mmCIF file of C-alpha atoms in Angstrom:
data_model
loop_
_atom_site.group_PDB
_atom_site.id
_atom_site.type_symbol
_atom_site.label_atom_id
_atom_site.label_comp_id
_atom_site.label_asym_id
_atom_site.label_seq_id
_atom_site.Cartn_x
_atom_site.Cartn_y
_atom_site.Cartn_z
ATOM 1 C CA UNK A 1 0.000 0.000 0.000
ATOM 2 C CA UNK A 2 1.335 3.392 -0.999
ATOM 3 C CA UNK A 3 1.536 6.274 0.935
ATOM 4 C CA UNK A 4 -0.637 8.317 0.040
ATOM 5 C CA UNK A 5 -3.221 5.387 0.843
ATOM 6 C CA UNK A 6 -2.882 4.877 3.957
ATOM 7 C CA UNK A 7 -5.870 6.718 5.737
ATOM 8 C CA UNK A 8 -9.269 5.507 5.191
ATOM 9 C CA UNK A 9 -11.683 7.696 4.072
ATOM 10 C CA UNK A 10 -13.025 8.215 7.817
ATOM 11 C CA UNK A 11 -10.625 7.732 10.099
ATOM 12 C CA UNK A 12 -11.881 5.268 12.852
ATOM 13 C CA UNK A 13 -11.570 7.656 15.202
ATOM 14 C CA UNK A 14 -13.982 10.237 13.463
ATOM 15 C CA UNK A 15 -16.900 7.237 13.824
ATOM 16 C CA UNK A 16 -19.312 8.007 15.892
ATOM 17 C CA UNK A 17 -19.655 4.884 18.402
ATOM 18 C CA UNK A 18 -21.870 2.048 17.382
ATOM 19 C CA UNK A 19 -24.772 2.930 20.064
ATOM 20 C CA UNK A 20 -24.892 6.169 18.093
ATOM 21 C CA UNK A 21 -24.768 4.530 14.511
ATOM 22 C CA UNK A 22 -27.321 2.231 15.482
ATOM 23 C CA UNK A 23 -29.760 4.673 17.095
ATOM 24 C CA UNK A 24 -29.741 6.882 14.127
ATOM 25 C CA UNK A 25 -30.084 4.038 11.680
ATOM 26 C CA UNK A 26 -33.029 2.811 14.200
ATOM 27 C CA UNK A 27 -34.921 6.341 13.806
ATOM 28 C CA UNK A 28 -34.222 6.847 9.886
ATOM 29 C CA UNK A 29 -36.077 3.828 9.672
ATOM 30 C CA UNK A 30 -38.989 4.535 12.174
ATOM 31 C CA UNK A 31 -39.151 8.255 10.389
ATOM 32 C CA UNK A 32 -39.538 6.430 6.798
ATOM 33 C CA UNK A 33 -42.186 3.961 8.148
ATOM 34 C CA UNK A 34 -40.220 0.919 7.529
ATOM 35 C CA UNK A 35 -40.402 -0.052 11.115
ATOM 36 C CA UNK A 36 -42.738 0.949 13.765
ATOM 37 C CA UNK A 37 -42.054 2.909 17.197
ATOM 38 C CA UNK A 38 -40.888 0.520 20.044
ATOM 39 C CA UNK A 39 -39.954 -2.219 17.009
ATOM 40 C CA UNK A 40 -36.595 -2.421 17.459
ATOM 41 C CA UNK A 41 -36.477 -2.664 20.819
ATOM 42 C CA UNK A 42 -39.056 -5.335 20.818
ATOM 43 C CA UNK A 43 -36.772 -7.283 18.774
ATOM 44 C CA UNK A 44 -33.782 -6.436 21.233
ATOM 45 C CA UNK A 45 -35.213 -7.363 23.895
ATOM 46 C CA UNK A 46 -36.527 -10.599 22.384
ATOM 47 C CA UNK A 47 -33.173 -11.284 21.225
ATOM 48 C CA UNK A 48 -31.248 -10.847 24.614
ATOM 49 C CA UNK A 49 -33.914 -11.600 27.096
ATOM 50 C CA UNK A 50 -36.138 -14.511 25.645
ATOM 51 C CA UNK A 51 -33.744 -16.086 23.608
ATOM 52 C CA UNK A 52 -31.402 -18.082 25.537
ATOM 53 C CA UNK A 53 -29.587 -21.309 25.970
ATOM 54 C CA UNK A 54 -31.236 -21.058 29.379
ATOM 55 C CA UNK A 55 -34.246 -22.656 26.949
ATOM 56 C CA UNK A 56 -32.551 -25.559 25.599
ATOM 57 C CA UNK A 57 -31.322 -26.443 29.390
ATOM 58 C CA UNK A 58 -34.635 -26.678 30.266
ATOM 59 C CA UNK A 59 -35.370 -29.090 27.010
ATOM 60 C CA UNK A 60 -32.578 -31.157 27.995
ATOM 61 C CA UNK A 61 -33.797 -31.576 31.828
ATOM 62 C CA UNK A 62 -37.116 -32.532 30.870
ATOM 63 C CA UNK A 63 -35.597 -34.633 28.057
ATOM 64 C CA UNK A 64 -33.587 -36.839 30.614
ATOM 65 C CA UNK A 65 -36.750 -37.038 32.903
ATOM 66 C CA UNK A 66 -39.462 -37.529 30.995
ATOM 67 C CA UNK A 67 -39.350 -40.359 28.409
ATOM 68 C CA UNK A 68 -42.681 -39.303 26.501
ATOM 69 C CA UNK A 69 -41.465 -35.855 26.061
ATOM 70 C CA UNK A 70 -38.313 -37.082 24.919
ATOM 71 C CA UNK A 71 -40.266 -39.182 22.337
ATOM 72 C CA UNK A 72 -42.016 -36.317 21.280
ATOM 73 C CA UNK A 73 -38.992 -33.699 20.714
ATOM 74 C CA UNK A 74 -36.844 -36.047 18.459
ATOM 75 C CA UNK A 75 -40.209 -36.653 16.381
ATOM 76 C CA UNK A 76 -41.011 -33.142 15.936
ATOM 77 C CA UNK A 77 -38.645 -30.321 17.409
ATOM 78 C CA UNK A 78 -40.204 -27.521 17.087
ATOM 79 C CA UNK A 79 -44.039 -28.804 18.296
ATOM 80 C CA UNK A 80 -42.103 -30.483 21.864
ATOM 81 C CA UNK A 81 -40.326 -26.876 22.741
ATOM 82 C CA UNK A 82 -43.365 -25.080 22.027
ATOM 83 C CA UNK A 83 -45.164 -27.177 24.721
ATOM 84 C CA UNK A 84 -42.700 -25.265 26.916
ATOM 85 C CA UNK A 85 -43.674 -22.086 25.631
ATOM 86 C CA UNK A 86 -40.152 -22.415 23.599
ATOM 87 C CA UNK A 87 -40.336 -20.596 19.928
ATOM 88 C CA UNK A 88 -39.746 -17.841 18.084
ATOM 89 C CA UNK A 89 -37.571 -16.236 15.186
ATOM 90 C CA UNK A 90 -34.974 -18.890 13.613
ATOM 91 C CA UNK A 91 -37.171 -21.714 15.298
ATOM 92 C CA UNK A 92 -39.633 -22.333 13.008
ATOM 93 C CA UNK A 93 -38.494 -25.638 11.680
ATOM 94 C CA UNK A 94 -36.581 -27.313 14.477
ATOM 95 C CA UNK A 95 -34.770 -30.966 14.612
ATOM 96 C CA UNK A 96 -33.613 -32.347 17.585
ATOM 97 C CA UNK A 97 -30.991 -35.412 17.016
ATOM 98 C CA UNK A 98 -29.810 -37.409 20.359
ATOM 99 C CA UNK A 99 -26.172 -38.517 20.806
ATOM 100 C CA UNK A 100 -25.241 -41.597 21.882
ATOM 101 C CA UNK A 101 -22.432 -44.242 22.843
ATOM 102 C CA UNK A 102 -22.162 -44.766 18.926
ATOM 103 C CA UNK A 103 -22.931 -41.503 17.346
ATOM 104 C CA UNK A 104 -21.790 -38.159 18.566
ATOM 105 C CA UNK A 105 -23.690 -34.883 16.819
ATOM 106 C CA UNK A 106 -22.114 -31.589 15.801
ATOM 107 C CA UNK A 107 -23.697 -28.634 14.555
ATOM 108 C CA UNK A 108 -22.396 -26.450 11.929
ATOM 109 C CA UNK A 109 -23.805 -23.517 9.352
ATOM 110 C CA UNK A 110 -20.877 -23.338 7.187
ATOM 111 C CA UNK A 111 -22.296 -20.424 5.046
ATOM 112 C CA UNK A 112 -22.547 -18.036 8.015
ATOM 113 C CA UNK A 113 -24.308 -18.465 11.213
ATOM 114 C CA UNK A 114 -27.783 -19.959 11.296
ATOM 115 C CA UNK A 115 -28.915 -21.998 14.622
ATOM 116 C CA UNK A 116 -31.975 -22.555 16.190
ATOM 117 C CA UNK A 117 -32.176 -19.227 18.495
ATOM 118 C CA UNK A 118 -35.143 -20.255 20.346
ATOM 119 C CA UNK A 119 -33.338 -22.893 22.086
ATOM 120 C CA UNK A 120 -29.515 -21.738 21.589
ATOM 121 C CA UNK A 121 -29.640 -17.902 21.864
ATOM 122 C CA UNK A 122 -27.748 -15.888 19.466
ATOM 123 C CA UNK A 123 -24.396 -18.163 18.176
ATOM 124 C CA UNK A 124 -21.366 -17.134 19.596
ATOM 125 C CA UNK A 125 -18.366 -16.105 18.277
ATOM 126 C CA UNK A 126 -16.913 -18.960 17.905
ATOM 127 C CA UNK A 127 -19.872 -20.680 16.340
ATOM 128 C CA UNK A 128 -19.680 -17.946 13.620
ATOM 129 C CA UNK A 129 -15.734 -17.586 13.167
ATOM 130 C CA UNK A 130 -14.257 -18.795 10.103
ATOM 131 C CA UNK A 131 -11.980 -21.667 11.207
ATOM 132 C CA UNK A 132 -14.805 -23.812 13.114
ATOM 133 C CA UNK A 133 -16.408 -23.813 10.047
ATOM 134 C CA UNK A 134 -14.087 -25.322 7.823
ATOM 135 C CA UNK A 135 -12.676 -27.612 10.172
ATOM 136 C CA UNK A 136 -15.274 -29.354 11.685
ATOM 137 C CA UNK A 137 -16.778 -30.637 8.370
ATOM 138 C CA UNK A 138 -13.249 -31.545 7.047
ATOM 139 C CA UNK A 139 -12.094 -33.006 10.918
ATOM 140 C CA UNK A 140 -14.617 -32.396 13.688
ATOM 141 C CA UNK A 141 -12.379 -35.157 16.017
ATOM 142 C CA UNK A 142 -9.363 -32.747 16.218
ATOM 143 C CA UNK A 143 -11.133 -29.957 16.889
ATOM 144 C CA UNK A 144 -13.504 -30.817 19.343
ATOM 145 C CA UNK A 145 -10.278 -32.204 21.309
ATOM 146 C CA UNK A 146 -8.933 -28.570 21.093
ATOM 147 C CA UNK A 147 -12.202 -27.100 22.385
ATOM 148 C CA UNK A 148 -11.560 -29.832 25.365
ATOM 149 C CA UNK A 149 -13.893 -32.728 24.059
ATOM 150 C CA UNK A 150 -11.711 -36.084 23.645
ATOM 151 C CA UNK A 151 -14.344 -38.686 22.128
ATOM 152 C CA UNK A 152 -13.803 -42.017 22.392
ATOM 153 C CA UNK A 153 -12.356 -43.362 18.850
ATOM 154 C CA UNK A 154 -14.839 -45.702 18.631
ATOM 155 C CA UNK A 155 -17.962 -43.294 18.702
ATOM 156 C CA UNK A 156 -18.844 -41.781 15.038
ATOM 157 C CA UNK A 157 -19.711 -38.202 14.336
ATOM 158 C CA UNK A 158 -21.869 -36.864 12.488
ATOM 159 C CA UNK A 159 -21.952 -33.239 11.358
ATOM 160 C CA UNK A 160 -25.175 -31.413 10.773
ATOM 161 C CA UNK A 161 -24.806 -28.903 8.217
ATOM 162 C CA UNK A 162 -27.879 -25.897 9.226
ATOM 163 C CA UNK A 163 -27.434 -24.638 5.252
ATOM 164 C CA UNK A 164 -31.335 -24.313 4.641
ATOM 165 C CA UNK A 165 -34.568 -23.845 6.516
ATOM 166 C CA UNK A 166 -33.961 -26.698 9.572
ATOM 167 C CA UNK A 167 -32.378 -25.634 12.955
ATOM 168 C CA UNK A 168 -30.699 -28.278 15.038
ATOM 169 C CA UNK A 169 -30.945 -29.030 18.539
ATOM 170 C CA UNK A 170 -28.511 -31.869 20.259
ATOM 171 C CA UNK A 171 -29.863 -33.946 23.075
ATOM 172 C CA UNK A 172 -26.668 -34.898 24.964
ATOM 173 C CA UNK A 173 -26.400 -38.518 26.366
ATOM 174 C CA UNK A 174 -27.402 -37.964 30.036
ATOM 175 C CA UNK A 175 -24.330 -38.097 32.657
ATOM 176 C CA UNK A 176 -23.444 -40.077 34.955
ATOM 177 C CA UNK A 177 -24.501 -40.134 38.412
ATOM 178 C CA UNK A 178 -26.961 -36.956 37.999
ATOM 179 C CA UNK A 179 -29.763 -37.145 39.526
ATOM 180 C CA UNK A 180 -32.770 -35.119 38.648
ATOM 181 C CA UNK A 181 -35.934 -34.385 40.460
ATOM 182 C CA UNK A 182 -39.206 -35.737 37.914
ATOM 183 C CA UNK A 183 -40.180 -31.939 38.634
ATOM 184 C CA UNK A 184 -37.118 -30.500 37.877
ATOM 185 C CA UNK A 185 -37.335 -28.455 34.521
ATOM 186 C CA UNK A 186 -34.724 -25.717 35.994
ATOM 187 C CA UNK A 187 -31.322 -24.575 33.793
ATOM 188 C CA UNK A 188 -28.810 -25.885 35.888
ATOM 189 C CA UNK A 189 -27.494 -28.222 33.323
ATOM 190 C CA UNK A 190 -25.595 -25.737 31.030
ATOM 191 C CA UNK A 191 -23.303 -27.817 30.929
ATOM 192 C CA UNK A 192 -21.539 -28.447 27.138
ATOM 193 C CA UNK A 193 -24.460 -26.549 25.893
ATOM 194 C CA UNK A 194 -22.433 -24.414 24.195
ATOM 195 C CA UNK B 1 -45.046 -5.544 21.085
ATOM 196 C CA UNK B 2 -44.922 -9.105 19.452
ATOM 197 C CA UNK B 3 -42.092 -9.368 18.273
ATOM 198 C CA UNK B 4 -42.496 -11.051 14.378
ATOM 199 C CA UNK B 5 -40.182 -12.709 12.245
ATOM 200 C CA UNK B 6 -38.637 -9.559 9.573
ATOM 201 C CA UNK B 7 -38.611 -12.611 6.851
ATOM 202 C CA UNK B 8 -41.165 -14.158 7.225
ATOM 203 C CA UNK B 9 -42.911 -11.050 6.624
ATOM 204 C CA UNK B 10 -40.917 -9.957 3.058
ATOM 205 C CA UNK B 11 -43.791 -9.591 0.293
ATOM 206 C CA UNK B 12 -45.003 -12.473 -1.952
ATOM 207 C CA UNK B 13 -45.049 -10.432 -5.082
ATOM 208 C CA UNK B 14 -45.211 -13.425 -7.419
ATOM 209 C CA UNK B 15 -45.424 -16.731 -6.932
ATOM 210 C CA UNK B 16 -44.314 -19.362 -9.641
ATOM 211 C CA UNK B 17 -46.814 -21.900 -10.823
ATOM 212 C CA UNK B 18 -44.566 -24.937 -11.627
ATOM 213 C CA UNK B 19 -44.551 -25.886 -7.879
ATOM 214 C CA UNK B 20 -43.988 -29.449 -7.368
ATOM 215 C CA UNK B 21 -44.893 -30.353 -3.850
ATOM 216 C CA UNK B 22 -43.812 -33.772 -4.253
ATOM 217 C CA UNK B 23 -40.578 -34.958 -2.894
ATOM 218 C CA UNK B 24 -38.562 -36.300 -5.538
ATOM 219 C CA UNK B 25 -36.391 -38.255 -3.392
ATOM 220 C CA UNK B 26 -36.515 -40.788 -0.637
ATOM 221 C CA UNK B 27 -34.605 -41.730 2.623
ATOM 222 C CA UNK B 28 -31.846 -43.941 1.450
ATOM 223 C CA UNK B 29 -32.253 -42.864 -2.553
ATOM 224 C CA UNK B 30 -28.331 -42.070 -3.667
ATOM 225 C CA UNK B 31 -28.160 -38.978 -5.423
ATOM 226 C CA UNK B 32 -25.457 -36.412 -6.384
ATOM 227 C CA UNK B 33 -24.868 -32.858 -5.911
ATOM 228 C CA UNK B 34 -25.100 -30.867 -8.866
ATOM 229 C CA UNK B 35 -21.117 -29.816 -9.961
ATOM 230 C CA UNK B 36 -22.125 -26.328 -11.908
ATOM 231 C CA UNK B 37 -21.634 -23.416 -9.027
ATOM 232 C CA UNK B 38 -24.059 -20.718 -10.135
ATOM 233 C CA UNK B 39 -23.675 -17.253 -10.016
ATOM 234 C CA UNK B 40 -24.488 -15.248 -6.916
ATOM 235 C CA UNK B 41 -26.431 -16.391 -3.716
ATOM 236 C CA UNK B 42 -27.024 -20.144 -2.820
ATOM 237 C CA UNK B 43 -27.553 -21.942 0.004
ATOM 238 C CA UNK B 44 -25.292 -25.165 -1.674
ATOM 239 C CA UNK B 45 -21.674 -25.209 0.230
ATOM 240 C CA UNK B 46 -19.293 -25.500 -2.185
ATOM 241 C CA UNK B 47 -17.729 -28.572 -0.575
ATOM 242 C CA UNK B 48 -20.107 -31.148 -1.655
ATOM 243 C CA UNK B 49 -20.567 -29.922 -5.400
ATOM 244 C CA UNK B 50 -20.384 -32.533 -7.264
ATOM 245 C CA UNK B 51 -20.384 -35.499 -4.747
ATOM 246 C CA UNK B 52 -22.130 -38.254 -4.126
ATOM 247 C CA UNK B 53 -24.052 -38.350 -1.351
ATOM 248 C CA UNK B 54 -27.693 -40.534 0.715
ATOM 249 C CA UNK B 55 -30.917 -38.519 1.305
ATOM 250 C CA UNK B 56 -31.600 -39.504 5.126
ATOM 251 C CA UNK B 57 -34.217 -36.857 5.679
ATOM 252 C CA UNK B 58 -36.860 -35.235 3.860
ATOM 253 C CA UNK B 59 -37.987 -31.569 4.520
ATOM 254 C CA UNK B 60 -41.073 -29.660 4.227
ATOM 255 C CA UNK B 61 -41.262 -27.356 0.975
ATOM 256 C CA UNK B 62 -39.581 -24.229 1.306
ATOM 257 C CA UNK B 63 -38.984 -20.878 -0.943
ATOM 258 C CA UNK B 64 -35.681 -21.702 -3.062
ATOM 259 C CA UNK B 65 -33.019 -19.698 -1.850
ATOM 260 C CA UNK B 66 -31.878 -18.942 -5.254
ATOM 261 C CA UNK B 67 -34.853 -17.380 -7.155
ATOM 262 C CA UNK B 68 -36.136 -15.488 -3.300
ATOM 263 C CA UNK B 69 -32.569 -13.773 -3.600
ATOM 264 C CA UNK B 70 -32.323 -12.440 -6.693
ATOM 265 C CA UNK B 71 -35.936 -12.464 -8.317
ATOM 266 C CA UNK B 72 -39.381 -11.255 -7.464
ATOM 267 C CA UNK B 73 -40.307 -14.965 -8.314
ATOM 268 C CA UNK B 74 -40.688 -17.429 -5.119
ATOM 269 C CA UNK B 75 -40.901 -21.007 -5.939
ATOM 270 C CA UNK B 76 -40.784 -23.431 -3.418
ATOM 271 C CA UNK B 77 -39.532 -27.548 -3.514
ATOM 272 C CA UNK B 78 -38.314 -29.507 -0.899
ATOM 273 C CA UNK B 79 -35.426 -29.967 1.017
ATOM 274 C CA UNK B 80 -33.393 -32.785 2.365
ATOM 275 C CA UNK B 81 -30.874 -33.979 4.691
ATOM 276 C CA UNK B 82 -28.415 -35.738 2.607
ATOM 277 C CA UNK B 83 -25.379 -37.156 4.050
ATOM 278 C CA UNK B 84 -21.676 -37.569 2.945
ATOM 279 C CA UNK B 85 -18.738 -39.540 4.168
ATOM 280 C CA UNK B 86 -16.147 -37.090 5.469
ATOM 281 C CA UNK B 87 -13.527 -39.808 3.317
ATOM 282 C CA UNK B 88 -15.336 -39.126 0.341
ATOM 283 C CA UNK B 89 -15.266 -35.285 0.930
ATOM 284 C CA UNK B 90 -11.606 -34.846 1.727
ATOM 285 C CA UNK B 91 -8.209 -36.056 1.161
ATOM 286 C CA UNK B 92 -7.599 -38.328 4.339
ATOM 287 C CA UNK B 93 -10.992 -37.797 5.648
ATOM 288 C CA UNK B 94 -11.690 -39.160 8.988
ATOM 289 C CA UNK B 95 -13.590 -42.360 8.185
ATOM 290 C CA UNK B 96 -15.342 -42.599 11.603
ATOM 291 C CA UNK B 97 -17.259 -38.751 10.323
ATOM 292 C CA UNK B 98 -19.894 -38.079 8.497
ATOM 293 C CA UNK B 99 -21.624 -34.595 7.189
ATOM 294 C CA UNK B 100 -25.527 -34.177 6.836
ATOM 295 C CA UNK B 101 -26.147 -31.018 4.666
ATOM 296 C CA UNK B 102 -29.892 -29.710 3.761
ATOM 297 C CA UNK B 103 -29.776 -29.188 0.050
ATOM 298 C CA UNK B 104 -32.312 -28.246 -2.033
ATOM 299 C CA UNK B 105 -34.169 -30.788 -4.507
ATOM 300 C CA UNK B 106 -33.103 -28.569 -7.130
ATOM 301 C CA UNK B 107 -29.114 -28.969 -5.995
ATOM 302 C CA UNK B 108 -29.370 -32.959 -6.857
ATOM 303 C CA UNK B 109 -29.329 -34.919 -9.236
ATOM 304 C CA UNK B 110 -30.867 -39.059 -9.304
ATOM 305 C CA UNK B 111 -27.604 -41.504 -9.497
#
């Protein structure tokens, strides 16, 4: 890069901070009618507050507890969670797949981000950064050992690809020695969630 | 405020005719992914043009990514999970890994 080159147009600095950007984005919209009044922040809140791996904790516990339930999830996703009161945006076509001894499941969007945000939250970072990815379609066993999960080599895995409509949900094999009350529907097992 | 999805809501300002709600595939049917990248948006990774691959699930129709990105035309087909061998997909591919990928009906071709 030359010289003369090497200041961008607007210098970082010059930018007004995000908040600001967003706000007046947020009200050029309202004032053209695009959105409504209290819209975005509707959304916000919806995003932060309602969406939350907290939800798929709860899934999980009642999975592990309650055999019919669990029956009725990994026939039809997205009816079982919205027994729960569990759906929204990004949910509307929902799989859940259960691991096992033999098969371990991995979830992927290897165009960009997509996940089922109803029972996930928004994806984090890592979910949406470049090098999970590509690696854990081309070799999911090395990198889950990096991100601390050694799988036994005799359990497969399969890789779920979320490149259309369908958002994935894995039940994880119950552990060992938990015990959980029949009642108990609470988020305490957060566990590997994410 | 309910809080609606901002896609779900896009307009429907033509709608093609030629829809063909019936699944053209199967669980188990062996089909192949379609080699020819187009230009501009899909929802077809790139890694799995042109491989061979088993339909294990079959989805409910859906709008075609394709034609909703870059047309006023919406057509909808169906969509599957179709699943590759990691071996088949990469030089030394772990054999023990396999990838299920939801591809559009129009992405595949019968083998």
């Amino acid at each position: 890069m030359s010289a003369s080159h090497q200041s961008p147009p607007v210098a970082a600095s010059e930018a007004a901070p995000v908040e600001r950007r967003v706000f007046a984005l947020r009200d050029a919209l309202v004032d053209r009618g695009l959105v409504e009044a209290g819209e975005a922040e509707a959304l916000a809140h919806h995003a932060l507050e309602e969406l939350s791996p907290a939800n798929g904790a709860r899934v999980v516990a009642r999975a592990w507890v309650d055999p019919d339930f669990r029956q009725r999830l990994l026939a039809n996703a997205t009816a079982a969670t919205k027994e729960l009161g569990i759906e929204g945006i990004e949910g509307r076509q929902m799989v859940a797949v259960e691991n096992a001894t033999a098969t371990h499941n991995v979830i992927v969007c290897t165009q960009c981000s997509c996940t089922a945000w109803p029972l996930l939250g928004l994806p984090p970072d890592w979910y949406k950064a470049a090098p999970y990815r590509a690696r854990v379609v081309r070799e999911a066993r090395v990198l889950l050992a990096e991100m601390g999960l050694q799988l036994p080599a005799a359990t497969n895995i399969r890789v779920w690809d979320t490149s259309g409509e369908t958002r994935y949900f894995v039940l994880p094999m119950r552990l060992r020695g938990q015990s959980i009350s029949r009642k108990s529907d609470s988020p305490v097992l957060l566990l590997g969630m994410r | 405020m309910p809080v609606s999805d901002p896609v779900a809501r896009l307009p429907v300002l033509q709608t093609e005719h030629s829809e063909a709600p019936e699944a053209r595939f199967s669980p188990g049917d062996t089909v192949r992914v379609i080699a020819k990248a187009t230009p501009g948006h899909t929802r077809c990774p790139g890694y799995v043009r042109g491989k061979e691959g088993v339909i294990r699930l079959v989805y409910p129709l859906a709008y075609y990514p394709e034609l909703r990105a870059h047309s006023t035309v919406k057509r909808r087909e169906h969509s599957y999970a179709v699943e590759f061998a990691a071996a088949h997909l990469w030089i030394e591919g772990d054999p023990s890994q396999t990838a299920r990928v939801e591809l559009f009906e129009s992405y595949l071709e019968a083998q």
